[in-house]
PDB file of C-alpha atoms and ligand atoms in Angstrom:
ATOM      1  CA  UNK A 130     -47.411-198.190 -11.144  1.00 57.00           C
ATOM      2  CA  UNK A 131     -46.601-199.822 -14.520  1.00 58.00           C
ATOM      3  CA  UNK A 132     -50.702-199.127 -15.508  1.00 70.00           C
ATOM      4  CA  UNK A 133     -51.733-195.875 -13.951  1.00 75.00           C
ATOM      5  CA  UNK A 134     -52.964-193.303 -14.812  1.00 77.00           C
ATOM      6  CA  UNK A 135     -51.856-190.897 -12.493  1.00 93.00           C
ATOM      7  CA  UNK A 136     -48.515-189.196 -13.716  1.00 95.00           C
ATOM      8  CA  UNK A 137     -47.674-188.703 -10.184  1.00 96.00           C
ATOM      9  CA  UNK A 138     -46.800-191.821  -9.845  1.00 96.00           C
ATOM     10  CA  UNK A 139     -44.383-191.880 -12.241  1.00 97.00           C
ATOM     11  CA  UNK A 140     -42.748-188.911 -11.059  1.00 98.00           C
ATOM     12  CA  UNK A 141     -39.705-189.559  -8.422  1.00 97.00           C
ATOM     13  CA  UNK A 142     -38.814-187.501  -4.771  1.00 97.00           C
ATOM     14  CA  UNK A 143     -35.512-186.527  -4.278  1.00 98.00           C
ATOM     15  CA  UNK A 144     -35.222-184.543  -0.690  1.00 97.00           C
ATOM     16  CA  UNK A 145     -32.468-182.566  -0.485  1.00 96.00           C
ATOM     17  CA  UNK A 146     -31.330-182.075  -4.107  1.00 95.00           C
ATOM     18  CA  UNK A 147     -29.746-180.137  -5.207  1.00 88.00           C
ATOM     19  CA  UNK A 148     -29.546-178.267  -1.805  1.00 88.00           C
ATOM     20  CA  UNK A 149     -30.750-179.022   1.290  1.00 92.00           C
ATOM     21  CA  UNK A 150     -34.457-178.485   1.683  1.00 90.00           C
ATOM     22  CA  UNK A 151     -35.258-178.484  -2.271  1.00 89.00           C
ATOM     23  CA  UNK A 152     -37.761-181.470  -3.398  1.00 95.00           C
ATOM     24  CA  UNK A 153     -36.227-182.327  -6.278  1.00 96.00           C
ATOM     25  CA  UNK A 154     -39.359-184.224  -8.927  1.00 98.00           C
ATOM     26  CA  UNK A 155     -37.318-186.385 -10.358  1.00 98.00           C
ATOM     27  CA  UNK A 156     -39.004-187.053 -14.199  1.00 98.00           C
ATOM     28  CA  UNK A 157     -36.668-188.976 -15.590  1.00 98.00           C
ATOM     29  CA  UNK A 158     -38.252-192.016 -13.828  1.00 98.00           C
ATOM     30  CA  UNK A 159     -41.348-190.612 -15.652  1.00 98.00           C
ATOM     31  CA  UNK A 160     -39.453-190.619 -19.134  1.00 98.00           C
ATOM     32  CA  UNK A 161     -37.829-194.335 -19.088  1.00 98.00           C
ATOM     33  CA  UNK A 162     -42.051-195.065 -18.461  1.00 97.00           C
ATOM     34  CA  UNK A 163     -42.952-195.849 -21.827  1.00 97.00           C
ATOM     35  CA  UNK A 164     -46.998-195.665 -20.795  1.00 96.00           C
ATOM     36  CA  UNK A 165     -46.185-192.692 -18.496  1.00 97.00           C
ATOM     37  CA  UNK A 166     -43.973-190.917 -21.556  1.00 98.00           C
ATOM     38  CA  UNK A 167     -46.896-191.017 -23.619  1.00 97.00           C
ATOM     39  CA  UNK A 168     -49.596-189.906 -21.391  1.00 97.00           C
ATOM     40  CA  UNK A 169     -47.409-186.785 -20.264  1.00 98.00           C
ATOM     41  CA  UNK A 170     -46.712-185.930 -24.398  1.00 98.00           C
ATOM     42  CA  UNK A 171     -50.476-186.778 -25.563  1.00 98.00           C
ATOM     43  CA  UNK A 172     -52.064-184.993 -21.985  1.00 98.00           C
ATOM     44  CA  UNK A 173     -49.784-181.877 -22.475  1.00 98.00           C
ATOM     45  CA  UNK A 174     -50.368-181.117 -26.565  1.00 98.00           C
ATOM     46  CA  UNK A 175     -54.270-181.826 -25.740  1.00 98.00           C
ATOM     47  CA  UNK A 176     -55.464-178.932 -25.643  1.00 98.00           C
ATOM     48  CA  UNK A 177     -53.118-177.115 -28.651  1.00 98.00           C
ATOM     49  CA  UNK A 178     -54.231-179.346 -31.221  1.00 93.00           C
ATOM     50  CA  UNK A 179     -56.004-177.748 -34.107  1.00 92.00           C
ATOM     51  CA  UNK A 180     -54.807-174.657 -33.129  1.00 97.00           C
ATOM     52  CA  UNK A 181     -52.844-172.422 -34.884  1.00 98.00           C
ATOM     53  CA  UNK A 182     -49.608-172.628 -33.832  1.00 98.00           C
ATOM     54  CA  UNK A 183     -46.078-172.560 -35.729  1.00 98.00           C
ATOM     55  CA  UNK A 184     -43.617-173.527 -33.218  1.00 98.00           C
ATOM     56  CA  UNK A 185     -42.863-175.131 -29.868  1.00 98.00           C
ATOM     57  CA  UNK A 186     -40.160-173.337 -27.663  1.00 99.00           C
ATOM     58  CA  UNK A 187     -38.820-175.456 -24.630  1.00 98.00           C
ATOM     59  CA  UNK A 188     -36.384-174.644 -21.868  1.00 98.00           C
ATOM     60  CA  UNK A 189     -32.968-176.449 -21.558  1.00 97.00           C
ATOM     61  CA  UNK A 190     -32.777-178.750 -20.737  1.00 97.00           C
ATOM     62  CA  UNK A 191     -36.028-181.471 -19.550  1.00 98.00           C
ATOM     63  CA  UNK A 192     -38.068-179.166 -21.699  1.00 98.00           C
ATOM     64  CA  UNK A 193     -36.081-180.400 -24.706  1.00 98.00           C
ATOM     65  CA  UNK A 194     -37.093-183.871 -24.315  1.00 98.00           C
ATOM     66  CA  UNK A 195     -41.060-182.997 -24.166  1.00 98.00           C
ATOM     67  CA  UNK A 196     -41.041-180.056 -26.754  1.00 98.00           C
ATOM     68  CA  UNK A 197     -39.316-182.110 -29.115  1.00 98.00           C
ATOM     69  CA  UNK A 198     -42.055-185.442 -28.633  1.00 98.00           C
ATOM     70  CA  UNK A 199     -44.492-182.416 -28.715  1.00 98.00           C
ATOM     71  CA  UNK A 200     -43.531-180.534 -31.962  1.00 98.00           C
ATOM     72  CA  UNK A 201     -42.898-183.766 -33.773  1.00 98.00           C
ATOM     73  CA  UNK A 202     -46.405-184.841 -32.625  1.00 98.00           C
ATOM     74  CA  UNK A 203     -48.180-181.701 -33.620  1.00 98.00           C
ATOM     75  CA  UNK A 204     -46.487-181.381 -37.070  1.00 97.00           C
ATOM     76  CA  UNK A 205     -44.578-177.980 -35.631  1.00 98.00           C
ATOM     77  CA  UNK A 206     -40.536-176.473 -35.712  1.00 98.00           C
ATOM     78  CA  UNK A 207     -38.787-176.965 -32.544  1.00 98.00           C
ATOM     79  CA  UNK A 208     -36.641-173.791 -31.032  1.00 99.00           C
ATOM     80  CA  UNK A 209     -34.414-174.360 -27.854  1.00 98.00           C
ATOM     81  CA  UNK A 210     -34.253-171.681 -24.958  1.00 98.00           C
ATOM     82  CA  UNK A 211     -30.883-172.517 -23.617  1.00 98.00           C
ATOM     83  CA  UNK A 212     -28.012-171.688 -21.033  1.00 96.00           C
ATOM     84  CA  UNK A 213     -25.841-169.617 -21.494  1.00 96.00           C
ATOM     85  CA  UNK A 214     -22.582-169.705 -24.171  1.00 97.00           C
ATOM     86  CA  UNK A 215     -24.430-172.913 -25.961  1.00 98.00           C
ATOM     87  CA  UNK A 216     -26.066-171.802 -28.760  1.00 98.00           C
ATOM     88  CA  UNK A 217     -23.347-171.207 -31.511  1.00 98.00           C
ATOM     89  CA  UNK A 218     -24.788-168.075 -33.538  1.00 98.00           C
ATOM     90  CA  UNK A 219     -26.288-165.032 -32.704  1.00 98.00           C
ATOM     91  CA  UNK A 220     -28.434-164.537 -29.228  1.00 98.00           C
ATOM     92  CA  UNK A 221     -30.704-162.357 -27.419  1.00 98.00           C
ATOM     93  CA  UNK A 222     -29.951-163.046 -23.541  1.00 98.00           C
ATOM     94  CA  UNK A 223     -32.368-162.557 -20.532  1.00 97.00           C
ATOM     95  CA  UNK A 224     -30.960-162.971 -17.032  1.00 94.00           C
ATOM     96  CA  UNK A 225     -33.113-164.583 -14.513  1.00 89.00           C
ATOM     97  CA  UNK A 226     -33.747-165.593 -11.174  1.00 79.00           C
ATOM     98  CA  UNK A 227     -33.720-169.518  -9.876  1.00 73.00           C
ATOM     99  CA  UNK A 228     -35.416-171.338  -6.737  1.00 59.00           C
ATOM    100  CA  UNK A 229     -31.683-172.517  -6.928  1.00 62.00           C
ATOM    101  CA  UNK A 230     -29.532-169.755  -7.984  1.00 73.00           C
ATOM    102  CA  UNK A 231     -29.454-166.858 -10.643  1.00 86.00           C
ATOM    103  CA  UNK A 232     -28.800-168.184 -14.156  1.00 91.00           C
ATOM    104  CA  UNK A 233     -28.606-166.837 -17.872  1.00 96.00           C
ATOM    105  CA  UNK A 234     -30.850-167.617 -20.652  1.00 97.00           C
ATOM    106  CA  UNK A 235     -30.567-167.571 -24.347  1.00 98.00           C
ATOM    107  CA  UNK A 236     -32.413-167.787 -27.732  1.00 98.00           C
ATOM    108  CA  UNK A 237     -30.838-167.347 -31.799  1.00 98.00           C
ATOM    109  CA  UNK A 238     -32.273-163.947 -32.487  1.00 98.00           C
ATOM    110  CA  UNK A 239     -33.088-165.160 -36.078  1.00 98.00           C
ATOM    111  CA  UNK A 240     -35.183-168.494 -34.709  1.00 98.00           C
ATOM    112  CA  UNK A 241     -38.580-166.525 -34.809  1.00 98.00           C
ATOM    113  CA  UNK A 242     -40.144-164.189 -36.567  1.00 98.00           C
ATOM    114  CA  UNK A 243     -43.052-161.925 -36.038  1.00 98.00           C
ATOM    115  CA  UNK A 244     -45.595-164.279 -37.606  1.00 98.00           C
ATOM    116  CA  UNK A 245     -44.677-167.066 -35.541  1.00 98.00           C
ATOM    117  CA  UNK A 246     -47.062-168.280 -32.686  1.00 98.00           C
ATOM    118  CA  UNK A 247     -45.348-170.006 -30.315  1.00 98.00           C
ATOM    119  CA  UNK A 248     -46.202-172.911 -27.255  1.00 99.00           C
ATOM    120  CA  UNK A 249     -43.682-172.942 -24.412  1.00 99.00           C
ATOM    121  CA  UNK A 250     -42.603-176.545 -22.942  1.00 98.00           C
ATOM    122  CA  UNK A 251     -41.153-177.743 -20.148  1.00 98.00           C
ATOM    123  CA  UNK A 252     -41.466-180.233 -17.385  1.00 98.00           C
ATOM    124  CA  UNK A 253     -42.323-178.155 -14.398  1.00 98.00           C
ATOM    125  CA  UNK A 254     -42.950-174.666 -13.082  1.00 97.00           C
ATOM    126  CA  UNK A 255     -41.477-173.472  -9.751  1.00 93.00           C
ATOM    127  CA  UNK A 256     -41.043-170.013  -9.404  1.00 91.00           C
ATOM    128  CA  UNK A 257     -41.841-169.259 -13.056  1.00 94.00           C
ATOM    129  CA  UNK A 258     -38.965-167.278 -13.703  1.00 93.00           C
ATOM    130  CA  UNK A 259     -37.083-169.741 -15.998  1.00 94.00           C
ATOM    131  CA  UNK A 260     -40.486-169.349 -18.189  1.00 97.00           C
ATOM    132  CA  UNK A 261     -40.479-165.783 -17.419  1.00 97.00           C
ATOM    133  CA  UNK A 262     -37.241-165.263 -19.201  1.00 97.00           C
ATOM    134  CA  UNK A 263     -38.242-167.316 -21.723  1.00 98.00           C
ATOM    135  CA  UNK A 264     -41.373-165.288 -22.422  1.00 98.00           C
ATOM    136  CA  UNK A 265     -39.524-161.914 -22.036  1.00 98.00           C
ATOM    137  CA  UNK A 266     -37.202-163.646 -24.862  1.00 98.00           C
ATOM    138  CA  UNK A 267     -39.609-165.037 -27.313  1.00 98.00           C
ATOM    139  CA  UNK A 268     -41.367-161.668 -27.442  1.00 98.00           C
ATOM    140  CA  UNK A 269     -38.482-159.565 -27.485  1.00 98.00           C
ATOM    141  CA  UNK A 270     -38.272-161.711 -30.917  1.00 98.00           C
ATOM    142  CA  UNK A 271     -41.882-160.502 -31.879  1.00 98.00           C
ATOM    143  CA  UNK A 272     -43.423-163.735 -31.823  1.00 98.00           C
ATOM    144  CA  UNK A 273     -46.785-164.089 -30.405  1.00 98.00           C
ATOM    145  CA  UNK A 274     -46.811-166.785 -27.529  1.00 98.00           C
ATOM    146  CA  UNK A 275     -49.760-169.092 -27.270  1.00 98.00           C
ATOM    147  CA  UNK A 276     -49.924-171.047 -23.685  1.00 98.00           C
ATOM    148  CA  UNK A 277     -47.394-172.636 -21.813  1.00 98.00           C
ATOM    149  CA  UNK A 278     -47.748-176.283 -21.121  1.00 98.00           C
ATOM    150  CA  UNK A 279     -46.102-178.276 -17.990  1.00 98.00           C
ATOM    151  CA  UNK A 280     -46.320-181.341 -16.266  1.00 98.00           C
ATOM    152  CA  UNK A 281     -45.792-180.208 -13.176  1.00 98.00           C
ATOM    153  CA  UNK A 282     -46.257-177.204 -10.877  1.00 98.00           C
ATOM    154  CA  UNK A 283     -45.764-176.044  -7.608  1.00 97.00           C
ATOM    155  CA  UNK A 284     -48.773-174.223  -6.235  1.00 97.00           C
ATOM    156  CA  UNK A 285     -46.477-172.676  -3.234  1.00 96.00           C
ATOM    157  CA  UNK A 286     -43.656-171.008  -5.054  1.00 94.00           C
ATOM    158  CA  UNK A 287     -46.389-168.955  -7.014  1.00 96.00           C
ATOM    159  CA  UNK A 288     -44.872-169.527 -11.002  1.00 96.00           C
ATOM    160  CA  UNK A 289     -48.389-170.412 -12.536  1.00 98.00           C
ATOM    161  CA  UNK A 290     -49.810-166.782 -11.777  1.00 98.00           C
ATOM    162  CA  UNK A 291     -46.872-164.847 -12.105  1.00 98.00           C
ATOM    163  CA  UNK A 292     -46.710-166.232 -16.022  1.00 98.00           C
ATOM    164  CA  UNK A 293     -50.890-166.020 -16.085  1.00 98.00           C
ATOM    165  CA  UNK A 294     -50.203-162.126 -15.110  1.00 98.00           C
ATOM    166  CA  UNK A 295     -47.937-161.563 -17.935  1.00 98.00           C
ATOM    167  CA  UNK A 296     -51.196-162.964 -20.274  1.00 98.00           C
ATOM    168  CA  UNK A 297     -49.631-166.332 -21.112  1.00 98.00           C
ATOM    169  CA  UNK A 298     -52.199-169.269 -20.634  1.00 98.00           C
ATOM    170  CA  UNK A 299     -50.342-171.766 -18.793  1.00 98.00           C
ATOM    171  CA  UNK A 300     -51.394-175.859 -18.975  1.00 98.00           C
ATOM    172  CA  UNK A 301     -50.331-178.065 -17.004  1.00 98.00           C
ATOM    173  CA  UNK A 302     -50.619-181.695 -15.698  1.00 98.00           C
ATOM    174  CA  UNK A 303     -50.072-182.524 -11.565  1.00 97.00           C
ATOM    175  CA  UNK A 304     -49.185-180.958  -8.866  1.00 97.00           C
ATOM    176  CA  UNK A 305     -47.357-181.403  -5.745  1.00 96.00           C
ATOM    177  CA  UNK A 306     -47.698-179.277  -2.458  1.00 89.00           C
ATOM    178  CA  UNK A 307     -44.256-178.117  -0.824  1.00 70.00           C
ATOM    179  CA  UNK A 308     -41.309-177.205  -2.252  1.00 62.00           C
TER     180      UNK A 308
HETATM  181  P1  AMP B 135     -38.472-172.115 -11.745  1.00 72.77           P
HETATM  182  O1  AMP B 135     -37.718-171.222 -13.069  1.00 72.77           O
HETATM  183  O2  AMP B 135     -38.452-171.745 -10.526  1.00 72.77           O
HETATM  184  O3  AMP B 135     -39.818-172.071 -12.395  1.00 72.77           O
HETATM  185  O4  AMP B 135     -37.698-173.380 -12.411  1.00 72.77           O
HETATM  186  C1  AMP B 135     -38.094-174.282 -13.050  1.00 72.77           C
HETATM  187  C2  AMP B 135     -37.253-174.687 -13.490  1.00 72.77           C
HETATM  188  O5  AMP B 135     -36.290-175.549 -12.687  1.00 72.77           O
HETATM  189  C3  AMP B 135     -37.478-175.991 -14.196  1.00 72.77           C
HETATM  190  O6  AMP B 135     -36.663-175.862 -15.675  1.00 72.77           O
HETATM  191  C4  AMP B 135     -37.420-177.739 -13.731  1.00 72.77           C
HETATM  192  O7  AMP B 135     -36.490-178.166 -14.765  1.00 72.77           O
HETATM  193  C5  AMP B 135     -36.282-176.988 -11.971  1.00 72.77           C
HETATM  194  N1  AMP B 135     -36.736-176.722 -11.377  1.00 72.77           N
HETATM  195  C6  AMP B 135     -37.157-176.056  -9.938  1.00 72.77           C
HETATM  196  N2  AMP B 135     -37.415-176.542  -8.773  1.00 72.77           N
HETATM  197  C7  AMP B 135     -37.362-177.993  -9.008  1.00 72.77           C
HETATM  198  C8  AMP B 135     -37.805-178.803  -8.473  1.00 72.77           C
HETATM  199  N3  AMP B 135     -38.589-178.835  -7.210  1.00 72.77           N
HETATM  200  N4  AMP B 135     -38.269-180.275  -8.377  1.00 72.77           N
HETATM  201  C9  AMP B 135     -37.550-180.465 -10.007  1.00 72.77           C
HETATM  202  N5  AMP B 135     -37.138-179.689 -11.157  1.00 72.77           N
HETATM  203  C10 AMP B 135     -37.022-178.328 -10.620  1.00 72.77           C
END
Protein backbone atom coordinates (compact mmCIF):
# COMPACT_ATOMS: atom_id res chain seq x y z
CA UNK A 1 0.00 0.00 0.00
CA UNK A 2 2.89 2.41 0.69
CA UNK A 3 3.96 2.16 -3.00
CA UNK A 4 0.78 1.26 -4.87
CA UNK A 5 0.06 3.12 -8.10
CA UNK A 6 -3.63 2.21 -7.79
CA UNK A 7 -5.24 5.19 -6.11
CA UNK A 8 -8.08 3.03 -4.77
CA UNK A 9 -5.58 1.33 -2.46
CA UNK A 10 -5.10 4.64 -0.61
CA UNK A 11 -8.83 5.34 -0.14
CA UNK A 12 -10.48 3.95 2.99
CA UNK A 13 -14.14 2.89 3.00
CA UNK A 14 -16.17 3.59 6.14
CA UNK A 15 -19.52 1.77 6.10
CA UNK A 16 -22.71 3.44 7.33
CA UNK A 17 -21.27 6.99 7.53
CA UNK A 18 -22.78 9.55 7.89
CA UNK A 19 -25.94 7.41 7.94
CA UNK A 20 -26.84 3.71 7.50
CA UNK A 21 -26.41 2.42 3.95
CA UNK A 22 -23.79 4.99 2.83
CA UNK A 23 -20.34 3.64 2.02
CA UNK A 24 -18.18 6.67 2.78
CA UNK A 25 -15.08 6.78 0.54
CA UNK A 26 -12.61 8.48 2.85
CA UNK A 27 -9.84 10.28 0.95
CA UNK A 28 -8.09 11.54 4.11
CA UNK A 29 -6.02 8.32 3.99
CA UNK A 30 -4.98 9.21 0.43
CA UNK A 31 -4.19 12.83 1.40
CA UNK A 32 -2.00 11.70 4.32
CA UNK A 33 0.12 9.43 2.12
CA UNK A 34 2.83 11.47 0.30
CA UNK A 35 2.88 9.19 -2.73
CA UNK A 36 -0.90 8.86 -2.89
CA UNK A 37 -1.44 12.62 -2.64
CA UNK A 38 1.17 13.41 -5.28
CA UNK A 39 -0.17 10.80 -7.72
CA UNK A 40 -3.71 12.08 -7.21
CA UNK A 41 -2.79 15.74 -7.84
CA UNK A 42 -0.55 14.89 -10.83
CA UNK A 43 -3.20 12.71 -12.46
CA UNK A 44 -5.98 15.20 -11.76
CA UNK A 45 -4.25 18.08 -13.51
CA UNK A 46 -2.61 16.05 -16.31
CA UNK A 47 -5.28 16.63 -19.02
CA UNK A 48 -5.30 20.37 -18.33
CA UNK A 49 -1.65 21.40 -18.45
CA UNK A 50 -1.18 23.54 -21.57
CA UNK A 51 -4.90 24.33 -21.85
CA UNK A 52 -6.16 27.88 -21.59
CA UNK A 53 -7.49 28.02 -18.02
CA UNK A 54 -7.49 31.03 -15.67
CA UNK A 55 -8.97 29.72 -12.39
CA UNK A 56 -9.39 26.55 -10.40
CA UNK A 57 -12.74 26.53 -8.59
CA UNK A 58 -13.05 23.94 -5.82
CA UNK A 59 -16.01 22.72 -3.80
CA UNK A 60 -16.00 22.72 0.01
CA UNK A 61 -14.37 21.08 1.80
CA UNK A 62 -12.13 18.25 0.55
CA UNK A 63 -12.10 19.87 -2.87
CA UNK A 64 -10.10 22.76 -1.36
CA UNK A 65 -7.19 20.46 -0.46
CA UNK A 66 -6.96 19.19 -4.04
CA UNK A 67 -7.93 22.43 -5.74
CA UNK A 68 -5.22 24.42 -3.94
CA UNK A 69 -2.55 21.94 -5.00
CA UNK A 70 -3.83 21.79 -8.61
CA UNK A 71 -4.01 25.62 -8.87
CA UNK A 72 -0.49 25.98 -7.46
CA UNK A 73 0.94 23.38 -9.83
CA UNK A 74 -0.79 24.89 -12.90
CA UNK A 75 0.15 28.43 -11.82
CA UNK A 76 -3.52 29.51 -11.61
CA UNK A 77 -5.68 31.45 -9.19
CA UNK A 78 -7.92 29.58 -6.77
CA UNK A 79 -11.60 30.34 -6.04
CA UNK A 80 -13.65 28.57 -3.34
CA UNK A 81 -17.32 27.63 -3.55
CA UNK A 82 -18.44 27.38 0.09
CA UNK A 83 -21.37 26.23 2.15
CA UNK A 84 -23.89 28.86 3.21
CA UNK A 85 -22.69 31.72 5.45
CA UNK A 86 -18.93 31.13 5.21
CA UNK A 87 -17.92 33.70 2.58
CA UNK A 88 -17.58 37.25 3.93
CA UNK A 89 -18.40 39.23 0.79
CA UNK A 90 -21.47 39.56 -1.43
CA UNK A 91 -22.40 36.12 -2.85
CA UNK A 92 -24.34 34.24 -5.50
CA UNK A 93 -26.33 31.33 -3.94
CA UNK A 94 -27.56 27.97 -5.20
CA UNK A 95 -29.55 25.30 -3.31
CA UNK A 96 -28.93 21.64 -4.15
CA UNK A 97 -29.74 18.04 -3.14
CA UNK A 98 -27.04 15.83 -1.59
CA UNK A 99 -26.75 12.04 -1.52
CA UNK A 100 -27.56 12.49 2.17
CA UNK A 101 -29.43 15.79 2.64
CA UNK A 102 -29.86 19.28 1.21
CA UNK A 103 -27.54 22.27 1.26
CA UNK A 104 -26.71 25.69 -0.21
CA UNK A 105 -23.50 26.67 -1.97
CA UNK A 106 -22.16 30.21 -2.37
CA UNK A 107 -19.64 31.95 -4.61
CA UNK A 108 -18.35 35.51 -4.15
CA UNK A 109 -20.15 37.49 -6.85
CA UNK A 110 -16.91 39.20 -7.91
CA UNK A 111 -14.63 36.13 -7.75
CA UNK A 112 -14.98 35.32 -11.46
CA UNK A 113 -15.33 37.47 -14.56
CA UNK A 114 -16.76 36.69 -18.00
CA UNK A 115 -13.32 36.12 -19.51
CA UNK A 116 -12.42 33.45 -16.92
CA UNK A 117 -11.99 29.86 -18.08
CA UNK A 118 -12.54 27.58 -15.12
CA UNK A 119 -11.52 24.09 -14.01
CA UNK A 120 -13.74 22.61 -11.26
CA UNK A 121 -12.08 20.28 -8.71
CA UNK A 122 -13.59 18.06 -6.01
CA UNK A 123 -12.69 14.79 -4.33
CA UNK A 124 -15.73 12.74 -5.34
CA UNK A 125 -18.78 12.82 -7.58
CA UNK A 126 -21.83 10.93 -6.33
CA UNK A 127 -25.25 12.22 -7.49
CA UNK A 128 -23.58 15.25 -9.08
CA UNK A 129 -25.82 17.65 -7.13
CA UNK A 130 -22.91 19.56 -5.57
CA UNK A 131 -21.10 19.95 -8.86
CA UNK A 132 -24.33 20.92 -10.63
CA UNK A 133 -24.82 23.73 -8.09
CA UNK A 134 -21.19 24.79 -8.67
CA UNK A 135 -21.70 24.84 -12.44
CA UNK A 136 -24.80 27.01 -12.08
CA UNK A 137 -22.95 29.46 -9.83
CA UNK A 138 -19.96 29.68 -12.19
CA UNK A 139 -22.18 30.13 -15.25
CA UNK A 140 -24.21 32.76 -13.39
CA UNK A 141 -20.99 34.72 -12.99
CA UNK A 142 -20.49 34.55 -16.77
CA UNK A 143 -17.29 32.45 -16.73
CA UNK A 144 -16.72 29.49 -19.04
CA UNK A 145 -16.15 25.96 -17.67
CA UNK A 146 -13.35 23.96 -19.28
CA UNK A 147 -13.91 20.78 -17.27
CA UNK A 148 -14.50 19.12 -13.91
CA UNK A 149 -11.99 16.75 -12.27
CA UNK A 150 -12.59 14.28 -9.43
CA UNK A 151 -10.56 11.54 -7.78
CA UNK A 152 -13.56 9.23 -7.28
CA UNK A 153 -16.72 8.54 -9.28
CA UNK A 154 -19.63 6.50 -7.90
CA UNK A 155 -21.10 5.44 -11.29
CA UNK A 156 -24.29 3.93 -9.89
CA UNK A 157 -25.39 7.37 -8.67
CA UNK A 158 -25.18 8.85 -12.18
CA UNK A 159 -23.44 12.13 -11.32
CA UNK A 160 -20.84 11.96 -14.07
CA UNK A 161 -23.48 11.56 -16.80
CA UNK A 162 -25.53 14.39 -15.29
CA UNK A 163 -22.55 16.76 -15.43
CA UNK A 164 -21.56 15.69 -18.97
CA UNK A 165 -25.18 16.35 -20.01
CA UNK A 166 -24.59 19.95 -18.84
CA UNK A 167 -21.80 20.17 -21.47
CA UNK A 168 -18.99 19.97 -18.93
CA UNK A 169 -16.30 17.36 -19.77
CA UNK A 170 -15.50 15.21 -16.72
CA UNK A 171 -12.18 13.63 -15.74
CA UNK A 172 -12.14 10.97 -12.97
CA UNK A 173 -9.25 8.88 -11.64
CA UNK A 174 -11.09 5.84 -10.24
CA UNK A 175 -14.53 4.54 -9.41
CA UNK A 176 -16.25 2.40 -6.79
CA UNK A 177 -19.28 0.19 -7.46
CA UNK A 178 -22.24 0.73 -5.17
CA UNK A 179 -22.81 3.98 -3.34
P1 LIG B 1 -22.90 14.66 -4.79
O1 LIG B 1 -23.40 16.06 -4.72
O2 LIG B 1 -23.98 13.65 -4.52
O3 LIG B 1 -22.18 14.37 -6.10
O4 LIG B 1 -21.88 14.48 -3.61
C1 LIG B 1 -20.59 14.91 -3.74
C2 LIG B 1 -20.03 15.52 -2.49
O5 LIG B 1 -20.44 14.83 -1.31
C3 LIG B 1 -18.55 15.44 -2.56
O6 LIG B 1 -18.05 16.72 -2.19
C4 LIG B 1 -18.15 14.37 -1.60
O7 LIG B 1 -17.12 14.84 -0.80
C5 LIG B 1 -19.38 14.06 -0.76
N1 LIG B 1 -19.83 12.65 -0.84
C6 LIG B 1 -21.02 12.20 -1.31
N2 LIG B 1 -21.13 10.87 -1.22
C7 LIG B 1 -19.99 10.43 -0.69
C8 LIG B 1 -19.48 9.12 -0.35
N3 LIG B 1 -20.20 8.01 -0.57
N4 LIG B 1 -18.23 9.04 0.17
C9 LIG B 1 -17.50 10.18 0.38
N5 LIG B 1 -17.92 11.42 0.09
C10 LIG B 1 -19.15 11.57 -0.43
